[in-house]
PDB file of C-alpha atoms in Angstrom:
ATOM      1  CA  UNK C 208     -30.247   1.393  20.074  1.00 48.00           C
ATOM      2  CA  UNK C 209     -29.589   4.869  18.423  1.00 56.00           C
ATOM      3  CA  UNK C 210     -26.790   4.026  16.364  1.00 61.00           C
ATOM      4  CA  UNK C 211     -25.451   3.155  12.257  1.00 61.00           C
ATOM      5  CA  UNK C 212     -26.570  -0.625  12.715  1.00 61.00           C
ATOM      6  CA  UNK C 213     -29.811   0.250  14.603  1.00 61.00           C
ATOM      7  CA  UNK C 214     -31.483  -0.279  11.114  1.00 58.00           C
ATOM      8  CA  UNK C 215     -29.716  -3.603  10.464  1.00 62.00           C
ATOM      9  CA  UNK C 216     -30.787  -4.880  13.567  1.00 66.00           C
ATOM     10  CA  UNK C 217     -34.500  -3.833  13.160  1.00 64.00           C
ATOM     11  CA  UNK C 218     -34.492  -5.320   9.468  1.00 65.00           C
ATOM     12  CA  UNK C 219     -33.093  -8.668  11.152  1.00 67.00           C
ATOM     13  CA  UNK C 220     -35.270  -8.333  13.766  1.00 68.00           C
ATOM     14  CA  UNK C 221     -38.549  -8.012  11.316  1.00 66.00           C
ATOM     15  CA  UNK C 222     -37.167 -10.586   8.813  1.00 69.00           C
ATOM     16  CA  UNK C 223     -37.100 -12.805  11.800  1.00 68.00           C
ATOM     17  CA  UNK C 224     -40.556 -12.245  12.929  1.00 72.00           C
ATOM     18  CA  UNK C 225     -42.115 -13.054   8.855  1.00 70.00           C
ATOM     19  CA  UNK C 226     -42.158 -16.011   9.735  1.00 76.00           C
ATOM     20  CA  UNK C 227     -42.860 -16.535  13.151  1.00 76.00           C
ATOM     21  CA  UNK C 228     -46.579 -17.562  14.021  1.00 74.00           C
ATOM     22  CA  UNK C 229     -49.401 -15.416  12.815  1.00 81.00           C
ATOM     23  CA  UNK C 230     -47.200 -13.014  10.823  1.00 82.00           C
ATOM     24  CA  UNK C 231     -46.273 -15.584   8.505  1.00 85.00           C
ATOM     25  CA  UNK C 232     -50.119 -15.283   7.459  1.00 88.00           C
ATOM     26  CA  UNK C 233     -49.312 -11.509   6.305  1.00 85.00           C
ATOM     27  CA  UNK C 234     -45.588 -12.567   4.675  1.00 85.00           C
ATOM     28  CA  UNK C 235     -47.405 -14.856   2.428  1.00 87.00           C
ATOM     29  CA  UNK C 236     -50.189 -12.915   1.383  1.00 91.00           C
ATOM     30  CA  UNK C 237     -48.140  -9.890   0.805  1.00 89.00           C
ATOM     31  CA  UNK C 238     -46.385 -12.148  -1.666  1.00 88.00           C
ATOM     32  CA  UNK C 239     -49.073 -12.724  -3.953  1.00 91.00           C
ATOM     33  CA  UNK C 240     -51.652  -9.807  -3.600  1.00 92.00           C
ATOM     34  CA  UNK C 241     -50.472  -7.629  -5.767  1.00 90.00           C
ATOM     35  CA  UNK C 242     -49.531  -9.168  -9.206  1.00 89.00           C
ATOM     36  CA  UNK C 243     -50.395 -13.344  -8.706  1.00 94.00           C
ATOM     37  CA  UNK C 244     -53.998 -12.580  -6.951  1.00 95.00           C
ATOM     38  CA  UNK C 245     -55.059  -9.873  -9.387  1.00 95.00           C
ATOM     39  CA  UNK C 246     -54.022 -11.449 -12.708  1.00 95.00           C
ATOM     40  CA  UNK C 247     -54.920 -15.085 -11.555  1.00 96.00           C
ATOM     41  CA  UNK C 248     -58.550 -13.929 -10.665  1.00 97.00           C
ATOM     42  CA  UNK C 249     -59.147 -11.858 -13.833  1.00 97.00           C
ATOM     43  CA  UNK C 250     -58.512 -14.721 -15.608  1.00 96.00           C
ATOM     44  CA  UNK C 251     -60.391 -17.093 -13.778  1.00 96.00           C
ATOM     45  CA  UNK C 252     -63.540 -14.629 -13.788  1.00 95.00           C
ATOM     46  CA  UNK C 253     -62.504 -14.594 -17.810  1.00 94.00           C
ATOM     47  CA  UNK C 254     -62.819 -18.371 -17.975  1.00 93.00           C
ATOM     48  CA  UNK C 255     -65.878 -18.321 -15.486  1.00 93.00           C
ATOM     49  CA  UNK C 256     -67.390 -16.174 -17.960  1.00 90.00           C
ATOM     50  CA  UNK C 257     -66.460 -17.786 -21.245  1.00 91.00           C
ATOM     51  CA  UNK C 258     -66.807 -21.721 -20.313  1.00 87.00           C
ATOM     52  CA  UNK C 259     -70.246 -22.190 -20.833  1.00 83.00           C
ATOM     53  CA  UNK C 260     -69.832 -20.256 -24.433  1.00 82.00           C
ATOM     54  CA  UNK C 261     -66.820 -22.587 -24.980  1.00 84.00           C
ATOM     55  CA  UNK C 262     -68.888 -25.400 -24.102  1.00 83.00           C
ATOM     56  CA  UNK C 263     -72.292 -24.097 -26.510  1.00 81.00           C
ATOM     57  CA  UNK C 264     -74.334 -24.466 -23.125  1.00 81.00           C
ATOM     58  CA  UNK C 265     -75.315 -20.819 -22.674  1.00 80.00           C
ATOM     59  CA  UNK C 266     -78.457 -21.050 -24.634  1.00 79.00           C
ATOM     60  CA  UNK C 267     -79.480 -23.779 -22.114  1.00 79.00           C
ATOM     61  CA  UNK C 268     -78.168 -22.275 -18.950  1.00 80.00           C
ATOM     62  CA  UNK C 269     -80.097 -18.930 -19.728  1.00 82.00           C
ATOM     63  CA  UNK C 270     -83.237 -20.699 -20.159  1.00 78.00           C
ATOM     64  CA  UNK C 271     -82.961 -23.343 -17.029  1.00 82.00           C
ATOM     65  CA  UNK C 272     -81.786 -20.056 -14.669  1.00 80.00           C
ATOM     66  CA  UNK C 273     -83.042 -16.994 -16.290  1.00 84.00           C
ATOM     67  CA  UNK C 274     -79.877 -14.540 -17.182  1.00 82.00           C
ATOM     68  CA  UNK C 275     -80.531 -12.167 -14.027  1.00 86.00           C
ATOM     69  CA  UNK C 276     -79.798 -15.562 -11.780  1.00 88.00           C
ATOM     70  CA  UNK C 277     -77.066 -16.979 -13.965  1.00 89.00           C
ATOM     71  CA  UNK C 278     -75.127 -13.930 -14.111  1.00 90.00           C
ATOM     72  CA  UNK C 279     -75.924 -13.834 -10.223  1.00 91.00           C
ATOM     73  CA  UNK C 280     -74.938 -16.877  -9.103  1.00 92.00           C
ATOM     74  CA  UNK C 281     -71.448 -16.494 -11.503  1.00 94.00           C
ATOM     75  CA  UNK C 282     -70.843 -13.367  -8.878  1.00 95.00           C
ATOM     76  CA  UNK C 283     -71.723 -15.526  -5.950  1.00 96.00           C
ATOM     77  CA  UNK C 284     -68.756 -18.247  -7.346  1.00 96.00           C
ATOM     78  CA  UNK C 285     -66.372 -16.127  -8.014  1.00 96.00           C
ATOM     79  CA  UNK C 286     -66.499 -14.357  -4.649  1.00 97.00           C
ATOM     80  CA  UNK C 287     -66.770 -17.825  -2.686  1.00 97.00           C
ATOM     81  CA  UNK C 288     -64.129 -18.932  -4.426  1.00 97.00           C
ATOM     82  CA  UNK C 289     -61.821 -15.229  -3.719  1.00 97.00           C
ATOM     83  CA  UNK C 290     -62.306 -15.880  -0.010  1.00 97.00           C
ATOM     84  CA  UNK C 291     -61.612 -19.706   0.441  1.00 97.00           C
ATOM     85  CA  UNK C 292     -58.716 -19.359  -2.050  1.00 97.00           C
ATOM     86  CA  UNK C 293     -56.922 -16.383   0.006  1.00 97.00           C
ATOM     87  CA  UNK C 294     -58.457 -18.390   3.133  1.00 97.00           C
ATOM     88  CA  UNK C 295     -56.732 -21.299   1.846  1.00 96.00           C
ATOM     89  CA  UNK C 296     -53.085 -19.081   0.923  1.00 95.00           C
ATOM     90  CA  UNK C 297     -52.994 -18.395   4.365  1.00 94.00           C
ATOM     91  CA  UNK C 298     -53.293 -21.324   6.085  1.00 94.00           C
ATOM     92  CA  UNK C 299     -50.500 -22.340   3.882  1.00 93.00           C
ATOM     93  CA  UNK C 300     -48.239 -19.367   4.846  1.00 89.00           C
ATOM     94  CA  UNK C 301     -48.607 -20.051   8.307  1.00 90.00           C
ATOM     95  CA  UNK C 302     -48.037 -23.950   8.222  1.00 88.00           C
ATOM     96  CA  UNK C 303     -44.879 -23.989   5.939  1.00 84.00           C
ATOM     97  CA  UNK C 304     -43.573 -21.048   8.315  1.00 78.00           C
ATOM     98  CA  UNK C 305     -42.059 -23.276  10.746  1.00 78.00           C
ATOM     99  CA  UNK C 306     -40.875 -25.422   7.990  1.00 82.00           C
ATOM    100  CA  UNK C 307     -39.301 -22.690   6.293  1.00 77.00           C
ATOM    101  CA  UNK C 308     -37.766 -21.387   9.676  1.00 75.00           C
ATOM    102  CA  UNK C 309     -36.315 -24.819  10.154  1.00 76.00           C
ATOM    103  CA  UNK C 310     -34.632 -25.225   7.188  1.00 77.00           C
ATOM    104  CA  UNK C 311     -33.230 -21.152   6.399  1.00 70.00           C
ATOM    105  CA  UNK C 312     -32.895 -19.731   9.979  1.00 67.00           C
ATOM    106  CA  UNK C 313     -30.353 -20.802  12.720  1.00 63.00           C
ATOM    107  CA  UNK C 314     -30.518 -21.644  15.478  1.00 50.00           C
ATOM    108  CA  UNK C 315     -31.289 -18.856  18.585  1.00 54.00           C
ATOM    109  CA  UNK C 316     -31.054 -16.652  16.016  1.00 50.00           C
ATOM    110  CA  UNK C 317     -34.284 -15.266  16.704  1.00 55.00           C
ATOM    111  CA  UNK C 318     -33.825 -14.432  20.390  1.00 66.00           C
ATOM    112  CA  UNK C 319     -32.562 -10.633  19.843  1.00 66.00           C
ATOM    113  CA  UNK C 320     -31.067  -8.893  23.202  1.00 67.00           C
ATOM    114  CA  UNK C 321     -32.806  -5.451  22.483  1.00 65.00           C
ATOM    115  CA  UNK C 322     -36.203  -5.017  22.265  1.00 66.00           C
ATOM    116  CA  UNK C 323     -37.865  -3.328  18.758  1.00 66.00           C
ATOM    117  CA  UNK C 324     -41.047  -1.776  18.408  1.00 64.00           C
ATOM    118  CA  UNK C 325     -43.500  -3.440  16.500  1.00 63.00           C
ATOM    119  CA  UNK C 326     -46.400  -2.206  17.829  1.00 56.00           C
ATOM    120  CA  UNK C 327     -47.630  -1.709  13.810  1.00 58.00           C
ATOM    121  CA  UNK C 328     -47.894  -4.896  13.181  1.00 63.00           C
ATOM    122  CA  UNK C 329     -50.764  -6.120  10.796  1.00 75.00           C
ATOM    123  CA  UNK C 330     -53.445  -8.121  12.047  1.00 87.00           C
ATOM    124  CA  UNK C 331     -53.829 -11.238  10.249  1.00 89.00           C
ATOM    125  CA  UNK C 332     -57.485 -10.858   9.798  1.00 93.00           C
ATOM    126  CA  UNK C 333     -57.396  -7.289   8.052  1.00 92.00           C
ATOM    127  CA  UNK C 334     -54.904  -9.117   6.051  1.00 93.00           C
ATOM    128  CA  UNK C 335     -57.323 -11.926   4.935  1.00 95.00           C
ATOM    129  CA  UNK C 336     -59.852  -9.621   4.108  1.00 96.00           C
ATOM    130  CA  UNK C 337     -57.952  -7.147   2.545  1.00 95.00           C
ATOM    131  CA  UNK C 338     -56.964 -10.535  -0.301  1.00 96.00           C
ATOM    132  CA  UNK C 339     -59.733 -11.668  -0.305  1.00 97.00           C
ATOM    133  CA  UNK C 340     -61.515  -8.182  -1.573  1.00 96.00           C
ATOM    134  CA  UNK C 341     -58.743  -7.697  -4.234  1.00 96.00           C
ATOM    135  CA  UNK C 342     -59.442 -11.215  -5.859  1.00 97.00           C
ATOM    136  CA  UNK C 343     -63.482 -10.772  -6.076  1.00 97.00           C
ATOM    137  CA  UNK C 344     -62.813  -7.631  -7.524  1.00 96.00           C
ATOM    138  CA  UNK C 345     -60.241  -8.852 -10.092  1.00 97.00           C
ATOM    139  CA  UNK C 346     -62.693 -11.552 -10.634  1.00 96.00           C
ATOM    140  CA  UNK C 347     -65.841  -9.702 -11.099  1.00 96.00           C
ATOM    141  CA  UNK C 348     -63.743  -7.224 -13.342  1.00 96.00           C
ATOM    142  CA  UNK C 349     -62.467 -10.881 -15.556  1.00 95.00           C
ATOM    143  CA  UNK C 350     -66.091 -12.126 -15.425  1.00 95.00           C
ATOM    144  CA  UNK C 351     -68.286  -8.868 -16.884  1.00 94.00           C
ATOM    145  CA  UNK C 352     -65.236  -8.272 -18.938  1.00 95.00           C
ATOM    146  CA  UNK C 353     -65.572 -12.043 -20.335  1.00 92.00           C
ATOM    147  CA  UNK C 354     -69.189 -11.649 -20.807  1.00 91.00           C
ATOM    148  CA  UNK C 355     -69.001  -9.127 -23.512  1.00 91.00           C
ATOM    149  CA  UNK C 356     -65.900 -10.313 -25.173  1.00 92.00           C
ATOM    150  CA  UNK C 357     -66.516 -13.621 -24.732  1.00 89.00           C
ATOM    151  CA  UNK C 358     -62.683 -14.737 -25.350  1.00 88.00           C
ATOM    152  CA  UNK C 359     -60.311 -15.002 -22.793  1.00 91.00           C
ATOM    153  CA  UNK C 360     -57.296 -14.407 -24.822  1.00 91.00           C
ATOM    154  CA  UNK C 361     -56.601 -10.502 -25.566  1.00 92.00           C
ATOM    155  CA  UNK C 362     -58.396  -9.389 -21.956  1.00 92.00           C
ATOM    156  CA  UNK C 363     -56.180 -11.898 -20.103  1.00 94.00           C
ATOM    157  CA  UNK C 364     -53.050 -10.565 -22.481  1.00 94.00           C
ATOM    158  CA  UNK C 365     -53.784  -6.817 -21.853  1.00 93.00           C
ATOM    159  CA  UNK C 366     -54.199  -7.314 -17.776  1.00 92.00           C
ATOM    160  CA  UNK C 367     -50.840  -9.156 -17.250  1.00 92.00           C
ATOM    161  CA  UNK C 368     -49.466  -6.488 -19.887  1.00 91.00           C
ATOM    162  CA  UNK C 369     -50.794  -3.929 -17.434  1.00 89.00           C
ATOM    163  CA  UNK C 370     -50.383  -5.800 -13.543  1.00 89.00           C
ATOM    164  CA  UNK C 371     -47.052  -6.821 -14.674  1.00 86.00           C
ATOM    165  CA  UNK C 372     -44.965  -4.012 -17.211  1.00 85.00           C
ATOM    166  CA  UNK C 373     -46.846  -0.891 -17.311  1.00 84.00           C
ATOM    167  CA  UNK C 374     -45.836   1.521 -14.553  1.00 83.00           C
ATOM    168  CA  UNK C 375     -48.029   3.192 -12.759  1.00 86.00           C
ATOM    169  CA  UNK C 376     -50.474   5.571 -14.853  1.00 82.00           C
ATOM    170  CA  UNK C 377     -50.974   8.155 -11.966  1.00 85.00           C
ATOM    171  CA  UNK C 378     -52.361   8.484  -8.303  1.00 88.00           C
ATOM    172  CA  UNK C 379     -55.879   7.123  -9.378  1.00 88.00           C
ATOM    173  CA  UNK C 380     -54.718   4.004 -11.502  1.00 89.00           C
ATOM    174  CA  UNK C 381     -56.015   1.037  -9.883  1.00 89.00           C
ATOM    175  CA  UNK C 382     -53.173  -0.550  -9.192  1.00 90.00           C
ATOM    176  CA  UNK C 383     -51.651   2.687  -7.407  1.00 90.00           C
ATOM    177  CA  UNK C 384     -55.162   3.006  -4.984  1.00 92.00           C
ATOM    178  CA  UNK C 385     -54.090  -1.196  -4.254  1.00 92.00           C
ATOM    179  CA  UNK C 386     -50.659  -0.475  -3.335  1.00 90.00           C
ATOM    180  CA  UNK C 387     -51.389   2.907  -1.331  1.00 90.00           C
ATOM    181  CA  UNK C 388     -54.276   1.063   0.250  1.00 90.00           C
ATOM    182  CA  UNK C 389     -52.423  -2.011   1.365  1.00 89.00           C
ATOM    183  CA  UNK C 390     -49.652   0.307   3.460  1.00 86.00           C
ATOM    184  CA  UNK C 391     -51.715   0.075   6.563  1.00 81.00           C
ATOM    185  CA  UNK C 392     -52.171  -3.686   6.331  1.00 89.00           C
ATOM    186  CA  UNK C 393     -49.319  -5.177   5.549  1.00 87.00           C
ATOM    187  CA  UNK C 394     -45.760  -5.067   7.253  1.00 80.00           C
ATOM    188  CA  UNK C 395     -43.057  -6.059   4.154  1.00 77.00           C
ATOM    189  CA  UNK C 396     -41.100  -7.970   6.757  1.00 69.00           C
ATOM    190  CA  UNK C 397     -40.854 -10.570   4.379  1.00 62.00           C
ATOM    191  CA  UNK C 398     -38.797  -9.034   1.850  1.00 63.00           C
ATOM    192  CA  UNK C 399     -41.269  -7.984  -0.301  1.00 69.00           C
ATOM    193  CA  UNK C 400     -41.725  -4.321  -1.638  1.00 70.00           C
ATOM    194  CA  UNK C 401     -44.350  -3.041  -4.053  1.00 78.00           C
ATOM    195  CA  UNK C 402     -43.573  -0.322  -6.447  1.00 79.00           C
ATOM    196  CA  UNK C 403     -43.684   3.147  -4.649  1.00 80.00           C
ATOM    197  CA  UNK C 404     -47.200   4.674  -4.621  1.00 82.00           C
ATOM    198  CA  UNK C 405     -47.987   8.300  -5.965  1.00 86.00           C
ATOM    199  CA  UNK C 406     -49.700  10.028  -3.080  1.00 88.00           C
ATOM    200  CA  UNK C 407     -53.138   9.876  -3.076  1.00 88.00           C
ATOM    201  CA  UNK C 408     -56.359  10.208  -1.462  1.00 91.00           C
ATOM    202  CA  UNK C 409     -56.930   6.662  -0.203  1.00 89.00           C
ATOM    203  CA  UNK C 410     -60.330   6.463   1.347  1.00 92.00           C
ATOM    204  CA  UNK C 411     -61.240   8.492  -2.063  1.00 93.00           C
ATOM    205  CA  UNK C 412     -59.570   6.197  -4.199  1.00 91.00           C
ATOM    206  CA  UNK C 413     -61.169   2.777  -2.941  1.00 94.00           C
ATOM    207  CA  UNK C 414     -64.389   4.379  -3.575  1.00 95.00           C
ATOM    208  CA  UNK C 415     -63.620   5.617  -7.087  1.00 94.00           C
ATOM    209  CA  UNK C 416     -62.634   1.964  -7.886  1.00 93.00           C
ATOM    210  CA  UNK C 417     -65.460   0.452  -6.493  1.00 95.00           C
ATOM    211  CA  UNK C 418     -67.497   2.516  -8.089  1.00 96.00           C
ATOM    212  CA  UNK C 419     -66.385   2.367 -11.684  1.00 95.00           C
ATOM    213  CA  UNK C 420     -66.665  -1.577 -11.109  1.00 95.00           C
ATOM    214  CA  UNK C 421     -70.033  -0.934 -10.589  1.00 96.00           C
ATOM    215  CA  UNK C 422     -70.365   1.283 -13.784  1.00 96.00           C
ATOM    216  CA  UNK C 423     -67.998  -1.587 -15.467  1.00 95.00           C
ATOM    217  CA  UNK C 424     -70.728  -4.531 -14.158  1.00 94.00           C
ATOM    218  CA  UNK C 425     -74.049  -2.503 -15.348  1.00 94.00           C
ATOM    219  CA  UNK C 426     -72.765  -1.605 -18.859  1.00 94.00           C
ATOM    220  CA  UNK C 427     -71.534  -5.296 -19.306  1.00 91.00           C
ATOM    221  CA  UNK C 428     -74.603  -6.865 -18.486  1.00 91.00           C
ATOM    222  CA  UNK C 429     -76.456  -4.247 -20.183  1.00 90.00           C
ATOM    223  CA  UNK C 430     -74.686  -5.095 -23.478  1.00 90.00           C
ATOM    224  CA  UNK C 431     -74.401  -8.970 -22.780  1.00 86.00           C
ATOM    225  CA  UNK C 432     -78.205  -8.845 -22.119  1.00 84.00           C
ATOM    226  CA  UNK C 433     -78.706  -7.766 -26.033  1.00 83.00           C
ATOM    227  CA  UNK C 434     -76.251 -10.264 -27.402  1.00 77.00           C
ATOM    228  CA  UNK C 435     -77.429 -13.422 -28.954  1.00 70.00           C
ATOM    229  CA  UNK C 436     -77.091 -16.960 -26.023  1.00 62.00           C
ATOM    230  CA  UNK C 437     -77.472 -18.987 -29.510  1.00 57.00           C
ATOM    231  CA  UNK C 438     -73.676 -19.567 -29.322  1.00 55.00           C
TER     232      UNK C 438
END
């Protein structure tokens, strides 16, 4: 169909197919992964963090565990908890799909004459993963954050200031590496568009960001090892 409403009809075509079967898995993760999954996992790997200070159980925890396994076995939570909770997103994007097809989309309106390419399409799995990584990370970055701050309140303020009104700060901010990263897994049938990446190296800038949460986790625990657990 080479023609003015060739575009129309792929959009329709596409907008159909969020929420048929297995794409539905993609439309609902693309929905959350780049503002709710980040700033909801930095806070709870904040809270994860804080809690047992909160509570004036640190002192004990330390000495039952030893700090190498407590602060271990806080990483192991938090990425447990990443995968079963973006596990757990998309099981609920593809069951409320035909649900949401029943009540919003017409009948035979998805049986389109003219075939469309979609040959592109993201695999569900990649998609899952793909979550799944950006929540442990937020949540790692939340939890050695938390353990040197050790208040939840101005980290958790200054990360939605930054997921949510700060534009991007150039093509090796974070969030710019997320967005550029995520253009080969997800489709944005759905309706959803992130902001417009700067071009950048990917490959290069998934590396970088790994990296400096590496650098991020061994000066945290580095300092929260010298701080006093008599809180």
């Amino acid at each position: 169909m080479d023609n003015p409403l060739r575009f129309d009809y792929e959009a329709a075509y596409f907008a159909d197919r969020a929420l048929e079967g297995p794409y539905a898995i993609g439309t609902g993760l693309e929905m959350i992964t780049f503002l709710v999954i980040p700033l909801l996992f930095f806070i709870y790997g904040c809270g994860t963090a804080v809690g047992d200070v909160r509570r004036r159980i640190l002192k004990d925890r330390i000495v039952a565990q030893g700090a190498a396994a407590y602060v271990a076995g806080k990483v192991a939570v938090i990425a447990l908890v990443s995968v079963a909770a973006v596990v757990l997103a998309a099981l609920l994007s593809w069951g409320a799909a035909p649900i949401l097809r029943a009540l919003f989309v017409q009948a035979n309106s998805h049986e389109f004459i003219y075939p469309v390419n979609d040959v592109g399409a993201g695999n569900p799995i990649a998609q899952v993963a793909f979550a799944s990584a950006v929540a442990a990370s937020f949540g790692l970055l939340g939890l050695f954050i938390g353990l040197v701050v050790r208040s939840m309140l101005i980290p958790c303020l200054a990360a939605g200031g930054l997921l949510l009104l700060l534009p991007f700060a150039g093509p090796y901010d974070p969030r710019n590496i997320l967005t550029a990263a995520a253009e080969g897994i997800f489709n944005y049938w759905g309706g959803f568009n992130p902001r417009t990446p700067f071009p950048v190296w990917t490959e290069l800038g998934v590396l970088l960001s790994g990296v400096a949460l590496v650098l991020v986790a061994l000066v945290s625990t580095a300092v929260w090892s010298r701080m006093s657990k008599f809180v």
